[in-house]
Amino acid sequence: MITDIFDKALELESGRLLLRPVIEDDADALFEIFSDQEVMQYYDILPLKNKDEARELCDRFIRHFADRTMLRWAITEKESGQVIGTCGFFCFSDEDSKAELGYELRRDRWGMGFMPEAIGLIMRFIYENSNINRIEAFVEVPNISSQKLLKKLGFSKEGTLRQFEKCRGELIDITIWGYIRNDGLY
Ligand SMILES: CC(C)(COP(=O)(O)OP(=O)(O)OC[C@H]1O[C@@H](n2cnc3c(N)ncnc32)[C@H](O)[C@@H]1OP(=O)(O)O)[C@@H](O)C(=O)NCCC(=O)NCCS
């Protein structure tokens, strides 16, 4: 099963980063990230308003880790020791052998290649430790940074889902991106 990955060693390391599952103590760092209007511009949830909401967010990540429906890593920058973002997988389907990818980074670390480095790690991890075939990501049309990131990581844009979901009060188009095992990078 894909969710066997929850039983593996989940601490991952690259040149500049350490990744490990989100813990309660991450609430303050996550508040700074998830309360930033620009980080949250293309999310279907509103920016966090206070630390209580950040604690609830952490609890949700921890709960979904326990019930094996979401694996969210906190991304720590080695040099500063600071948690600068999160990334991970959810919507696991053993029947279809797939999962969905999500991620976000502190604004003052954008454009430095941190997220490609972090997602490279978790892609290698999931392909080496499970029989997963497909990873998919759904991105709003104007979210160019996220689409450039996915392209860099070897994902293919598979199409645009027209008026796919209601976001901020209106139906919006969403691009769908996919990576399959045969793509062979991880
Ligand atoms: C998408 C995101 C994770 C990219 O992470 P990153 O580590 O900056 O990725 P990269 O360094 O590879 O940069 C990706 C693109 O971001 C854009 N970018 C770089 N610096 C930027 C900045 N200061 N401001 C805005 N965009 C910037 C560039 O288009 C860059 O592409 P390029 O390298 O081809 O020029 C980050 O922009 C982010 O957290 N965005 C908000 C959350 C979000 O949209 N999550 C995904 C929802 S689907």
Short mmCIF file of C-alpha atoms and ligand atoms in Angstrom, two decimals:
data_model
loop_
_atom_site.label_atom_id
_atom_site.label_comp_id
_atom_site.label_asym_id
_atom_site.label_seq_id
_atom_site.Cartn_x
_atom_site.Cartn_y
_atom_site.Cartn_z
CA MET A 1 0.00 0.00 0.00
CA ILE A 2 1.14 3.55 -0.67
CA THR A 3 0.47 4.45 2.97
CA ASP A 4 3.23 2.02 4.03
CA ILE A 5 5.45 5.09 3.58
CA PHE A 6 4.16 6.31 6.98
CA ASP A 7 6.19 3.49 8.59
CA LYS A 8 9.48 4.47 6.90
CA ALA A 9 12.17 6.81 8.19
CA LEU A 10 10.63 10.18 7.40
CA GLU A 11 13.60 12.46 8.14
CA LEU A 12 14.98 13.53 4.78
CA GLU A 13 18.05 15.66 4.08
CA SER A 14 19.44 17.59 1.13
CA GLY A 15 22.28 20.12 0.82
CA ARG A 16 20.38 23.03 2.43
CA LEU A 17 17.31 21.38 3.95
CA LEU A 18 16.03 18.97 6.59
CA LEU A 19 12.51 17.58 6.30
CA ARG A 20 10.46 15.86 9.01
CA PRO A 21 6.71 15.54 9.67
CA VAL A 22 4.97 18.61 11.10
CA ILE A 23 4.82 18.74 14.93
CA GLU A 24 2.92 20.91 17.43
CA ASP A 25 5.91 23.21 17.93
CA ASP A 26 5.69 24.30 14.28
CA ALA A 27 2.58 26.44 14.97
CA ASP A 28 4.46 29.77 15.20
CA ALA A 29 6.46 29.14 12.02
CA LEU A 30 3.36 27.98 10.15
CA PHE A 31 1.47 31.07 11.34
CA GLU A 32 4.01 33.32 9.63
CA ILE A 33 3.66 31.39 6.37
CA PHE A 34 -0.10 30.74 6.29
CA SER A 35 -1.08 34.24 7.45
CA ASP A 36 0.75 35.88 4.52
CA GLN A 37 -1.81 37.11 1.94
CA GLU A 38 0.65 36.60 -0.93
CA VAL A 39 1.50 33.03 0.02
CA MET A 40 -2.23 32.28 0.31
CA GLN A 41 -3.29 34.19 -2.79
CA TYR A 42 -4.15 31.05 -4.75
CA TYR A 43 -5.44 28.90 -1.89
CA ASP A 44 -9.05 27.94 -1.40
CA ILE A 45 -8.71 28.69 2.33
CA LEU A 46 -8.36 32.17 3.84
CA PRO A 47 -5.05 33.34 5.38
CA LEU A 48 -4.79 32.46 9.08
CA LYS A 49 -5.89 35.28 11.39
CA ASN A 50 -4.25 34.27 14.67
CA LYS A 51 -2.02 31.73 16.42
CA ASP A 52 -5.01 29.63 17.53
CA GLU A 53 -5.80 28.97 13.89
CA ALA A 54 -2.14 28.02 13.32
CA ARG A 55 -2.32 25.54 16.21
CA GLU A 56 -5.50 24.08 14.66
CA LEU A 57 -3.69 23.75 11.32
CA CYS A 58 -0.80 21.90 12.99
CA ASP A 59 -3.29 19.66 14.81
CA ARG A 60 -4.95 18.87 11.49
CA PHE A 61 -1.62 17.88 9.91
CA ILE A 62 -0.81 15.73 12.96
CA ARG A 63 -4.29 14.10 13.02
CA HIS A 64 -4.16 13.31 9.31
CA PHE A 65 -0.67 11.88 9.81
CA ALA A 66 -2.10 9.58 12.51
CA ASP A 67 -5.01 8.44 10.32
CA ARG A 68 -2.66 8.15 7.31
CA THR A 69 -4.62 10.46 5.02
CA MET A 70 -1.93 13.16 4.68
CA LEU A 71 1.84 13.25 5.05
CA ARG A 72 3.06 16.84 5.47
CA TRP A 73 6.73 17.57 6.05
CA ALA A 74 8.02 20.75 7.72
CA ILE A 75 10.95 22.12 5.69
CA THR A 76 13.81 23.38 7.89
CA GLU A 77 16.57 25.53 6.43
CA LYS A 78 19.80 24.10 7.89
CA GLU A 79 21.65 27.41 7.95
CA SER A 80 19.07 29.29 10.06
CA GLY A 81 17.34 26.34 11.76
CA GLN A 82 14.08 27.98 10.69
CA VAL A 83 10.99 26.19 9.34
CA ILE A 84 10.50 27.92 5.99
CA GLY A 85 7.65 25.91 4.46
CA THR A 86 5.83 22.63 4.17
CA CYS A 87 5.24 20.07 1.46
CA GLY A 88 3.60 16.70 1.24
CA PHE A 89 1.12 14.23 -0.16
CA PHE A 90 -2.59 13.59 0.40
CA CYS A 91 -5.60 11.99 -1.34
CA PHE A 92 -3.80 8.63 -1.44
CA SER A 93 -5.52 6.08 -3.69
CA ASP A 94 -4.21 2.52 -3.75
CA GLU A 95 -6.75 1.55 -6.36
CA ASP A 96 -5.45 4.18 -8.79
CA SER A 97 -1.90 4.10 -7.37
CA LYS A 98 -1.77 7.87 -7.00
CA ALA A 99 -1.60 10.82 -4.60
CA GLU A 100 -1.83 14.61 -4.70
CA LEU A 101 1.05 17.02 -3.98
CA GLY A 102 0.85 20.28 -1.99
CA TYR A 103 3.43 22.88 -0.88
CA GLU A 104 4.07 26.46 0.24
CA LEU A 105 7.14 28.49 1.23
CA ARG A 106 7.80 31.66 3.25
CA ARG A 107 7.74 34.62 0.87
CA ASP A 108 11.26 35.80 1.77
CA ARG A 109 12.64 32.46 0.50
CA TRP A 110 10.90 32.43 -2.90
CA GLY A 111 13.00 32.12 -6.04
CA MET A 112 16.01 30.46 -4.36
CA GLY A 113 15.25 26.92 -5.48
CA PHE A 114 14.25 25.72 -2.01
CA MET A 115 10.97 24.10 -3.06
CA PRO A 116 12.43 22.20 -6.02
CA GLU A 117 15.05 20.88 -3.57
CA ALA A 118 12.40 19.85 -1.00
CA ILE A 119 9.98 18.29 -3.48
CA GLY A 120 12.83 16.47 -5.23
CA LEU A 121 13.48 14.76 -1.87
CA ILE A 122 9.89 13.73 -1.22
CA MET A 123 9.36 12.55 -4.81
CA ARG A 124 12.42 10.28 -4.59
CA PHE A 125 11.22 9.11 -1.17
CA ILE A 126 7.73 8.11 -2.31
CA TYR A 127 8.88 6.43 -5.55
CA GLU A 128 11.61 4.47 -3.75
CA ASN A 129 9.41 3.44 -0.81
CA SER A 130 6.06 2.57 -2.42
CA ASN A 131 4.53 1.26 -5.61
CA ILE A 132 2.92 4.62 -6.38
CA ASN A 133 2.53 5.42 -10.06
CA ARG A 134 1.06 8.92 -10.36
CA ILE A 135 1.45 12.22 -8.46
CA GLU A 136 -0.86 15.05 -9.40
CA ALA A 137 -1.14 18.74 -8.58
CA PHE A 138 -3.96 21.23 -9.15
CA VAL A 139 -2.88 24.84 -9.70
CA GLU A 140 -4.83 28.04 -10.36
CA VAL A 141 -4.22 29.45 -13.85
CA PRO A 142 -2.51 32.71 -12.69
CA ASN A 143 -0.21 30.90 -10.24
CA ILE A 144 2.77 30.99 -12.62
CA SER A 145 5.45 30.35 -9.92
CA SER A 146 3.80 27.08 -8.94
CA GLN A 147 3.48 25.96 -12.57
CA LYS A 148 7.14 26.82 -13.27
CA LEU A 149 8.11 24.80 -10.21
CA LEU A 150 6.15 21.74 -11.39
CA LYS A 151 7.65 21.96 -14.87
CA LYS A 152 11.15 22.07 -13.33
CA LEU A 153 10.30 18.95 -11.33
CA GLY A 154 9.35 17.02 -14.47
CA PHE A 155 5.56 17.27 -14.23
CA SER A 156 3.49 17.65 -17.41
CA LYS A 157 0.60 20.04 -17.77
CA GLU A 158 -2.30 17.78 -18.71
CA GLY A 159 -5.01 20.35 -19.22
CA THR A 160 -7.26 23.02 -17.79
CA LEU A 161 -10.35 22.10 -15.82
CA ARG A 162 -12.83 24.82 -16.70
CA GLN A 163 -14.82 26.45 -13.89
CA PHE A 164 -13.66 23.52 -11.77
CA GLU A 165 -14.33 24.89 -8.29
CA LYS A 166 -15.72 27.81 -6.37
CA CYS A 167 -12.96 29.93 -4.90
CA ARG A 168 -13.30 33.36 -3.27
CA GLY A 169 -16.95 33.41 -4.41
CA GLU A 170 -16.53 32.53 -8.08
CA LEU A 171 -16.02 29.45 -10.23
CA ILE A 172 -12.42 29.33 -11.40
CA ASP A 173 -10.36 27.36 -13.95
CA ILE A 174 -7.66 25.05 -12.59
CA THR A 175 -4.67 23.53 -14.40
CA ILE A 176 -3.90 19.88 -13.73
CA TRP A 177 -0.31 18.62 -13.65
CA GLY A 178 0.83 14.99 -13.49
CA TYR A 179 3.99 12.98 -13.02
CA ILE A 180 4.01 9.18 -13.59
CA ARG A 181 6.61 6.56 -12.68
CA ASN A 182 7.48 6.03 -16.36
CA ASP A 183 8.65 9.65 -16.55
CA GLY A 184 11.70 8.15 -14.87
CA LEU A 185 13.26 11.07 -12.98
CA TYR A 186 12.80 9.74 -9.42
C1 LIG B 1 5.26 27.99 -5.67
C2 LIG B 1 6.41 28.14 -4.67
C3 LIG B 1 6.37 27.01 -3.66
C4 LIG B 1 7.73 28.06 -5.47
O1 LIG B 1 8.83 27.80 -4.59
P1 LIG B 1 10.31 28.35 -4.90
O2 LIG B 1 11.24 27.67 -3.98
O3 LIG B 1 10.30 29.83 -4.94
O4 LIG B 1 10.53 27.77 -6.39
P2 LIG B 1 11.64 28.27 -7.42
O5 LIG B 1 12.81 28.87 -6.73
O6 LIG B 1 11.86 27.13 -8.34
O7 LIG B 1 10.91 29.44 -8.23
C5 LIG B 1 9.77 29.12 -9.00
C6 LIG B 1 9.28 30.36 -9.73
O8 LIG B 1 8.83 31.33 -8.79
C7 LIG B 1 8.94 32.64 -9.39
N1 LIG B 1 9.60 33.54 -8.43
C8 LIG B 1 10.88 33.55 -8.07
N2 LIG B 1 11.11 34.52 -7.18
C9 LIG B 1 9.94 35.11 -6.95
C10 LIG B 1 9.52 36.18 -6.13
N3 LIG B 1 10.39 36.79 -5.32
N4 LIG B 1 8.23 36.55 -6.15
C11 LIG B 1 7.36 35.91 -6.95
N5 LIG B 1 7.68 34.86 -7.74
C12 LIG B 1 8.95 34.48 -7.74
C13 LIG B 1 9.75 32.49 -10.67
O9 LIG B 1 8.81 32.49 -11.73
C14 LIG B 1 10.34 31.10 -10.50
O10 LIG B 1 10.54 30.46 -11.74
P3 LIG B 1 11.99 30.56 -12.46
O11 LIG B 1 12.98 29.93 -11.51
O12 LIG B 1 11.80 29.76 -13.69
O13 LIG B 1 12.27 32.00 -12.69
C15 LIG B 1 6.34 29.50 -3.92
O14 LIG B 1 6.27 30.52 -4.89
C16 LIG B 1 5.15 29.60 -2.99
O15 LIG B 1 5.21 29.21 -1.84
N6 LIG B 1 4.02 30.16 -3.50
C17 LIG B 1 2.82 30.36 -2.68
C18 LIG B 1 2.14 29.08 -2.29
C19 LIG B 1 1.62 28.31 -3.49
O16 LIG B 1 1.22 28.91 -4.48
N7 LIG B 1 1.60 26.97 -3.37
C20 LIG B 1 1.14 26.11 -4.43
C21 LIG B 1 -0.33 26.07 -4.55
S1 LIG B 1 -0.78 25.10 -5.98
#
